Amino acid sequence: MVRAPRGTKDLLPGEIEKWQYLEKLARELCKIYGYQEIRTPIFEHTELFLRGIGEETDIVQKEMYTFTDRGGRSITLRPEGTAPVVRAYLEHRLDAQPQPVKLYYLGPMFRYDRPQAGRFRQFHQFGFEVFGSHDPAVDAEVISLAWDFLSRLGLSGLQVELNSVGCPACRPSFAESLRTFFGLHRDSLCSFCQARLERNPLRLLDCKIPGCREVGRYAPPILDYLCDDCCAHFSKLQDLLGVLNIPFQVNARLVRGLDYYTRTVFEVSLEALGAQSSLAGGGRYNNLVEACGGEPTPGIGVALGLERVLLALEKLGVGLPLEAPELVFVAAVGETNFQQLNREALRLVAELRRAGYAADKDYLGRSLKAQMKFAGKMGARYVIIMGEKELREGNFILRDMKEGTQFLLRREGIFEFLEDLRNGEEGKWKASEN
């Protein structure tokens, strides 16, 4: 038997409803906040990620699924959502529209990583991006949307960690201080960090190897090197988060794993998850649009890992208010006139569905007892029993599986009865004897 590839997962009935709830909430919140959905291909030209994410990042060096297609082109399954959205923003001239442009996406991403709790090789993200504004209020809004999404799910104990990674004006002096610091501890660094030390020392702060992380704890903090503009931006952002009543703490070691970030970086985490505590992460990328071939354009975004969010809900024992439609099951039973009964059952199911009711019937020729048992397993609220007598007289039995009551109804009365139930007026109907 062929099994799903390692690091991937099938989403089955009984679980998919949770995903649908998350996606529905995401879309509802984005509509409230004024974000529009965008859908990009799941694969892009590899060059996009080399230019956007950065060749020195773990994602590019270790985690991308890259292959050569039949035309000899290097193609990569998207490992993150921001660079493709930037590409689409430029390709379709969204930069010519009134700014800021606010977009969101939902979909699968791909990274070759060691599978563990909340981390898969195919994983799903809800992300949103804003282009065209330097205002720190946009930074606050993006953090607020991520916080709002997680809070509305019922998650408590959330933490926002905040930092600024500066800009091209102030980062070079910080990079030089990192080269000096890590150069003194070169022998304690992994081979990847030793190679990055000269080219991109900021990446050393994001290394996941324990030895490198321990050394990085004592590295100079970037906040000591920020220019006046970056300091002012960071200060205003903290003030605005206070206005929004979003608690946060400054983490001067937070740099995130992508090269395109400038100024604001942040994570929303849940300590109860342990090592995989981060639920959302993002920041500003004021130079990314230009790096992808556009005019200098400020941007900021965040992505939330849906697998990690579902893991958090499970660990905290948070139930989602999932609403399943009340199923109407049509049970047709008869021997001498079964074909006509089956046609009438099929017709009734179709009419119920057109009227907006969830409806189904038996397709295996089961007995009435077996059909009732099957309807119960399906979670049917009502069963319409249709036998030869009922078909001949036009009086059908409707059984309420939850209340244990049943009603004798004319065919046209079925729809009137169900409509009254929708409107909370079922009291005017009198149950018949079982």
Coordinates of C-alpha atoms in Angstrom, one line a residue:
M1 CA 0.0 0.0 0.0
V2 CA 1.3 3.4 -0.9
R3 CA 1.3 5.9 2.0
A4 CA 1.4 9.7 2.1
P5 CA 4.9 11.1 2.0
R6 CA 6.6 11.8 5.3
G7 CA 5.8 15.2 6.6
T8 CA 2.4 15.4 4.9
K9 CA -1.1 14.7 6.3
D10 CA -4.5 13.8 4.9
L11 CA -7.3 16.0 6.3
L12 CA -10.3 13.8 6.8
P13 CA -14.0 14.4 7.6
G14 CA -14.3 15.0 11.3
E15 CA -11.1 17.1 11.3
I16 CA -11.6 19.1 8.1
E17 CA -14.4 21.0 9.8
K18 CA -11.9 22.6 12.2
W19 CA -9.9 23.8 9.2
Q20 CA -13.0 25.2 7.5
Y21 CA -13.8 27.1 10.7
L22 CA -10.3 28.6 10.9
E23 CA -10.5 29.6 7.2
K24 CA -14.0 31.1 7.6
L25 CA -12.9 33.2 10.6
A26 CA -9.8 34.3 8.7
R27 CA -11.9 35.5 5.8
E28 CA -14.4 37.2 8.0
L29 CA -11.7 39.1 9.9
C30 CA -9.9 40.1 6.7
K31 CA -13.2 41.5 5.4
I32 CA -13.6 43.5 8.6
Y33 CA -10.0 44.8 8.4
G34 CA -10.3 45.6 4.6
Y35 CA -8.0 42.9 3.2
Q36 CA -8.7 41.2 -0.1
E37 CA -7.9 37.6 -1.0
I38 CA -5.1 36.7 -3.4
R39 CA -4.2 33.2 -4.7
T40 CA -0.8 32.6 -6.2
P41 CA 0.6 29.4 -7.8
I42 CA 2.1 26.8 -5.4
F43 CA 5.3 26.9 -7.4
E44 CA 7.4 29.8 -8.7
H45 CA 10.7 30.4 -10.5
T46 CA 13.5 29.7 -8.0
E47 CA 15.0 33.1 -8.6
L48 CA 12.1 34.7 -6.8
F49 CA 13.0 33.1 -3.5
L50 CA 16.7 33.5 -4.0
R51 CA 16.2 37.3 -4.4
G52 CA 13.4 37.7 -1.9
I53 CA 14.2 35.4 1.0
G54 CA 18.0 35.5 0.8
E55 CA 20.6 32.9 -0.2
E56 CA 22.0 32.8 3.3
T57 CA 18.8 31.8 5.0
D58 CA 18.1 28.3 6.3
I59 CA 15.0 28.1 4.0
V60 CA 17.1 28.6 0.8
Q61 CA 20.1 26.6 1.9
K62 CA 18.4 23.6 3.5
E63 CA 14.6 23.5 3.1
M64 CA 13.4 24.4 -0.4
Y65 CA 11.8 21.8 -2.7
T66 CA 13.5 22.8 -6.0
F67 CA 13.5 20.9 -9.3
T68 CA 14.2 21.5 -13.0
D69 CA 11.1 21.2 -15.2
R70 CA 11.1 19.8 -18.7
G71 CA 11.9 23.2 -20.1
G72 CA 15.1 23.3 -18.1
R73 CA 13.8 26.0 -15.7
S74 CA 14.5 25.9 -12.0
I75 CA 11.2 25.7 -10.2
T76 CA 10.5 25.8 -6.4
L77 CA 7.4 24.9 -4.4
R78 CA 6.7 28.0 -2.5
P79 CA 8.2 27.8 1.0
E80 CA 6.5 31.0 2.2
G81 CA 3.8 33.4 0.9
T82 CA 5.2 36.9 0.9
A83 CA 7.6 36.8 -2.1
P84 CA 4.9 35.3 -4.4
V85 CA 2.4 38.0 -3.3
V86 CA 5.1 40.7 -4.0
R87 CA 5.6 39.1 -7.5
A88 CA 1.9 39.2 -8.2
Y89 CA 1.7 42.8 -6.8
L90 CA 4.2 43.9 -9.4
E91 CA 3.2 41.7 -12.3
H92 CA -0.4 42.8 -12.2
R93 CA 0.4 46.4 -11.5
L94 CA -1.3 46.5 -8.2
D95 CA 1.3 49.1 -7.4
A96 CA -0.5 51.5 -9.7
Q97 CA -3.7 51.2 -7.6
P98 CA -4.5 53.5 -4.7
Q99 CA -2.2 52.7 -1.8
P100 CA -2.0 51.0 0.6
V101 CA -3.0 47.7 -1.0
K102 CA -4.1 45.1 1.6
L103 CA -4.1 41.4 0.7
Y104 CA -4.4 38.1 2.4
Y105 CA -3.8 34.4 1.4
L106 CA -4.6 30.9 2.6
G107 CA -2.9 27.9 1.3
P108 CA -0.1 25.2 1.5
M109 CA 3.6 25.9 1.7
F110 CA 6.5 23.4 1.4
R111 CA 9.7 23.1 3.3
Y112 CA 12.0 20.1 3.7
D113 CA 12.3 20.0 7.5
R114 CA 12.4 17.4 10.2
P115 CA 8.7 16.6 10.9
Q116 CA 7.6 17.1 14.5
A117 CA 4.6 18.3 16.5
G118 CA 3.0 21.2 14.6
R119 CA 5.6 21.2 11.8
F120 CA 5.1 19.4 8.5
R121 CA 6.8 19.4 5.1
Q122 CA 3.5 20.5 3.5
F123 CA 2.0 23.0 5.9
H124 CA -0.7 25.7 5.6
Q125 CA -0.5 29.4 6.3
F126 CA -2.9 32.2 6.7
G127 CA -1.0 35.4 5.8
F128 CA -1.7 39.0 5.1
E129 CA 0.4 41.8 3.5
V130 CA 0.1 45.6 3.3
F131 CA 2.0 47.6 0.6
G132 CA 2.5 51.3 0.3
S133 CA 2.7 52.8 3.8
H134 CA 5.6 53.5 6.2
D135 CA 3.1 54.4 9.0
P136 CA 3.8 52.4 12.2
A137 CA 0.0 52.3 12.6
V138 CA 0.0 49.8 9.8
D139 CA 2.5 47.7 11.8
A140 CA 0.1 47.9 14.7
E141 CA -2.8 46.9 12.6
V142 CA -1.1 43.8 11.2
I143 CA -0.1 42.7 14.7
S144 CA -3.7 43.4 15.9
L145 CA -5.2 41.3 13.1
A146 CA -3.0 38.3 14.1
W147 CA -3.8 38.8 17.7
D148 CA -7.5 39.2 17.0
F149 CA -7.6 36.0 15.0
L150 CA -5.9 33.9 17.7
S151 CA -7.9 35.5 20.5
R152 CA -11.3 34.9 18.8
L153 CA -10.4 31.2 18.6
G154 CA -10.3 31.2 22.4
L155 CA -6.6 31.0 22.9
S156 CA -5.3 32.5 26.1
G157 CA -1.8 33.1 27.3
L158 CA -0.6 34.6 24.0
Q159 CA 2.6 36.6 24.0
V160 CA 3.8 39.2 21.4
E161 CA 7.6 39.5 21.1
L162 CA 8.7 42.6 19.3
N163 CA 12.0 43.9 17.9
S164 CA 13.4 46.2 15.2
V165 CA 16.2 45.0 12.9
G166 CA 17.0 48.4 11.6
C167 CA 17.4 49.6 8.0
P168 CA 20.2 49.8 5.5
A169 CA 21.4 53.0 7.1
C170 CA 22.0 51.5 10.6
R171 CA 22.4 47.8 10.0
P172 CA 25.9 47.8 8.6
S173 CA 27.4 49.0 11.9
F174 CA 25.5 46.3 13.7
A175 CA 26.6 43.6 11.2
E176 CA 30.2 44.6 11.8
S177 CA 29.8 44.3 15.6
L178 CA 28.3 40.8 15.1
R179 CA 31.3 39.8 12.9
T180 CA 33.6 40.9 15.7
F181 CA 31.6 39.1 18.4
F182 CA 31.0 35.8 16.6
G183 CA 34.6 35.8 15.2
L184 CA 35.8 35.4 18.8
H185 CA 33.6 32.3 19.1
R186 CA 34.1 30.9 15.6
D187 CA 35.1 27.4 16.8
S188 CA 31.7 27.1 18.7
L189 CA 29.7 27.8 15.5
C190 CA 28.2 25.3 13.1
S191 CA 29.6 25.0 9.6
F192 CA 26.7 27.0 8.2
C193 CA 27.2 29.9 10.6
Q194 CA 30.9 29.9 10.0
A195 CA 30.2 30.3 6.3
R196 CA 27.7 33.1 6.9
L197 CA 29.9 35.0 9.3
E198 CA 31.4 37.3 6.7
R199 CA 28.5 37.4 4.2
N200 CA 25.5 37.9 6.5
P201 CA 26.2 37.7 10.2
L202 CA 22.6 38.7 11.1
R203 CA 21.6 35.2 10.1
L204 CA 23.7 33.7 13.0
L205 CA 21.1 35.1 15.4
D206 CA 18.4 32.9 13.8
C207 CA 20.4 29.6 13.8
K208 CA 18.5 26.7 15.5
I209 CA 21.7 24.7 16.5
P210 CA 21.9 24.7 20.3
G211 CA 25.6 25.7 20.3
C212 CA 25.0 28.7 18.0
R213 CA 22.0 29.8 20.0
E214 CA 24.0 29.7 23.3
V215 CA 26.7 31.9 21.8
G216 CA 24.0 34.2 20.3
R217 CA 22.5 34.9 23.7
Y218 CA 25.5 37.2 24.5
A219 CA 25.7 38.9 21.1
P220 CA 25.3 42.7 21.1
P221 CA 21.6 43.8 20.9
I222 CA 20.6 45.6 17.7
L223 CA 18.6 48.2 19.5
D224 CA 21.9 49.8 20.5
Y225 CA 22.6 50.5 16.8
L226 CA 19.3 51.8 15.5
C227 CA 19.4 55.1 13.7
D228 CA 17.1 58.0 14.8
D229 CA 14.4 57.1 12.2
C230 CA 14.3 53.5 13.2
C231 CA 14.2 54.4 16.9
A232 CA 11.3 56.8 16.3
H233 CA 9.4 54.2 14.3
F234 CA 9.9 51.5 16.9
S235 CA 8.9 53.8 19.7
K236 CA 5.6 54.9 17.9
L237 CA 4.7 51.3 17.3
Q238 CA 5.0 50.4 20.9
D239 CA 2.8 53.4 21.9
L240 CA 0.2 52.3 19.3
L241 CA 0.1 48.7 20.6
G242 CA -0.6 50.2 24.0
V243 CA -3.5 52.1 22.5
L244 CA -4.8 48.8 21.1
N245 CA -4.4 47.1 24.5
I246 CA -2.1 44.4 23.0
P247 CA 0.5 43.3 25.5
F248 CA 4.0 42.8 24.2
Q249 CA 7.6 42.5 25.3
V250 CA 10.7 43.7 23.4
N251 CA 13.1 40.9 22.5
A252 CA 16.3 42.4 21.2
R253 CA 17.5 38.9 19.9
L254 CA 14.5 38.4 17.6
V255 CA 15.5 38.7 13.9
R256 CA 13.2 36.2 12.1
G257 CA 14.5 33.8 9.5
L258 CA 14.2 35.8 6.2
D259 CA 16.6 38.4 4.8
Y260 CA 13.9 40.8 3.5
Y261 CA 12.9 42.1 7.0
T262 CA 13.6 45.8 7.9
R263 CA 12.6 47.6 11.1
T264 CA 9.7 45.8 12.7
V265 CA 9.8 42.1 13.4
F266 CA 7.5 40.2 15.7
E267 CA 6.2 36.8 16.8
V268 CA 3.0 35.8 18.5
S269 CA 3.6 32.7 20.6
L270 CA 2.0 30.4 23.2
E271 CA 4.4 29.2 25.9
A272 CA 2.2 26.1 26.5
L273 CA 3.4 24.7 23.1
G274 CA 7.0 24.3 24.3
A275 CA 9.7 24.4 21.7
Q276 CA 7.2 25.0 18.9
S277 CA 5.6 27.9 20.6
S278 CA 5.4 30.4 17.7
L279 CA 1.9 30.7 16.1
A280 CA 2.5 33.8 14.0
G281 CA 5.4 35.8 12.8
G282 CA 6.2 38.6 10.5
G283 CA 7.5 42.1 10.0
R284 CA 8.4 44.9 7.7
Y285 CA 10.1 44.4 4.3
N286 CA 10.6 47.9 2.9
N287 CA 13.2 46.8 0.4
L288 CA 11.6 43.6 -0.9
V289 CA 9.4 45.1 -3.7
E290 CA 12.5 46.8 -5.0
A291 CA 14.6 43.6 -4.8
C292 CA 11.9 41.9 -6.9
G293 CA 12.1 44.5 -9.6
G294 CA 9.7 47.2 -8.5
E295 CA 10.0 50.8 -7.3
P296 CA 10.9 51.3 -3.6
T297 CA 7.7 50.4 -1.8
P298 CA 7.2 49.8 1.9
G299 CA 5.5 46.6 3.0
I300 CA 4.7 44.6 6.1
G301 CA 3.1 41.2 6.6
V302 CA 2.6 38.2 8.9
A303 CA 1.9 34.5 8.5
L304 CA 0.1 32.1 10.9
G305 CA 0.7 28.4 10.7
L306 CA -2.7 26.7 10.8
E307 CA -1.3 23.3 11.9
R308 CA 0.4 25.0 14.9
V309 CA -2.9 26.9 15.7
L310 CA -4.9 23.6 15.7
L311 CA -2.2 22.0 18.0
A312 CA -2.5 25.0 20.4
L313 CA -6.3 24.6 20.5
E314 CA -5.9 20.9 21.2
K315 CA -3.3 21.4 24.0
L316 CA -5.4 24.0 25.7
G317 CA -8.6 22.0 25.3
V318 CA -10.3 24.7 23.4
G319 CA -13.4 23.5 21.4
L320 CA -14.5 25.2 18.3
P321 CA -18.2 26.1 17.9
L322 CA -18.6 23.8 14.8
E323 CA -22.1 23.9 13.4
A324 CA -23.2 20.9 11.3
P325 CA -26.4 21.2 9.2
E326 CA -29.4 19.2 10.5
L327 CA -29.5 16.3 8.1
V328 CA -32.8 15.0 6.8
F329 CA -32.6 11.4 5.8
V330 CA -35.2 9.8 3.5
A331 CA -35.7 6.1 4.2
A332 CA -37.6 4.3 1.5
V333 CA -38.7 0.7 2.2
G334 CA -40.8 -1.7 0.1
E335 CA -40.5 -4.9 -1.8
T336 CA -43.3 -5.0 -4.5
N337 CA -43.0 -1.3 -5.5
F338 CA -39.4 -0.5 -4.6
Q339 CA -38.4 1.1 -7.9
Q340 CA -41.2 3.7 -7.6
L341 CA -40.3 4.3 -3.9
N342 CA -36.7 4.8 -4.8
R343 CA -37.5 7.3 -7.5
E344 CA -39.8 9.2 -5.1
A345 CA -37.1 9.2 -2.4
L346 CA -34.6 10.5 -4.9
R347 CA -37.0 13.2 -6.0
L348 CA -37.8 14.3 -2.4
V349 CA -34.1 14.4 -1.5
A350 CA -33.5 16.7 -4.6
E351 CA -36.3 19.0 -3.6
L352 CA -35.1 19.2 0.0
R353 CA -31.6 20.1 -1.2
R354 CA -33.0 22.8 -3.6
A355 CA -34.9 24.2 -0.6
G356 CA -31.6 24.5 1.3
Y357 CA -31.8 21.5 3.5
A358 CA -29.0 18.9 4.0
A359 CA -30.6 15.7 2.8
D360 CA -29.6 12.2 1.9
K361 CA -31.0 8.7 1.3
D362 CA -30.0 5.0 1.3
Y363 CA -28.2 3.7 -1.8
L364 CA -27.5 0.1 -0.7
G365 CA -31.0 -1.3 -0.4
R366 CA -30.9 -1.6 3.4
S367 CA -33.8 -2.7 5.6
L368 CA -35.7 0.0 7.5
K369 CA -33.9 -1.0 10.7
A370 CA -30.5 -0.8 9.0
Q371 CA -31.4 2.6 7.4
M372 CA -32.4 4.0 10.8
K373 CA -29.1 2.8 12.3
F374 CA -27.2 4.3 9.3
A375 CA -29.0 7.6 9.6
G376 CA -28.1 7.8 13.3
K377 CA -24.4 7.2 12.5
M378 CA -24.6 10.0 10.0
G379 CA -26.0 12.3 12.6
A380 CA -29.4 12.8 10.9
R381 CA -31.8 14.9 13.0
Y382 CA -34.9 13.9 11.0
V383 CA -35.8 10.7 9.1
I384 CA -38.6 10.7 6.6
I385 CA -40.0 7.1 6.4
M386 CA -41.5 6.3 3.0
G387 CA -43.1 2.9 2.6
E388 CA -45.7 1.5 0.1
K389 CA -48.6 2.6 2.3
E390 CA -47.2 6.1 2.7
L391 CA -46.5 6.4 -1.0
R392 CA -50.1 5.2 -1.8
E393 CA -51.8 7.5 0.8
G394 CA -49.4 10.5 0.5
N395 CA -48.8 10.6 4.3
F396 CA -45.2 10.3 5.3
I397 CA -43.8 9.7 8.7
L398 CA -41.2 12.2 9.9
R399 CA -39.2 11.1 13.0
D400 CA -37.2 13.5 15.2
M401 CA -34.2 11.4 16.1
K402 CA -33.2 13.8 18.9
E403 CA -36.5 14.2 20.6
G404 CA -37.8 10.6 19.9
T405 CA -41.1 12.0 18.5
Q406 CA -42.6 11.5 15.1
F407 CA -45.2 13.3 12.9
L408 CA -47.6 12.1 10.2
L409 CA -47.3 14.6 7.4
R410 CA -48.7 15.1 3.9
R411 CA -45.9 15.5 1.4
E412 CA -46.3 19.2 1.1
G413 CA -46.5 19.4 4.9
I414 CA -42.9 18.2 5.2
F415 CA -41.5 21.5 3.8
E416 CA -43.9 23.6 6.0
F417 CA -42.9 21.6 9.0
L418 CA -39.2 22.1 8.4
E419 CA -39.6 25.8 7.6
D420 CA -41.4 26.2 11.0
L421 CA -38.5 24.5 12.7
R422 CA -36.2 27.0 11.0
N423 CA -38.3 29.8 12.4
G424 CA -38.7 28.3 15.9
E425 CA -42.4 27.6 15.4
E426 CA -42.4 23.8 15.8
G427 CA -44.8 24.1 18.8
K428 CA -47.8 24.3 16.5
W429 CA -47.2 20.7 15.3
K430 CA -48.6 17.8 17.3
A431 CA -46.6 14.6 17.4
S432 CA -48.4 11.4 16.5
E433 CA -48.2 8.1 18.4
N434 CA -45.0 6.1 17.8

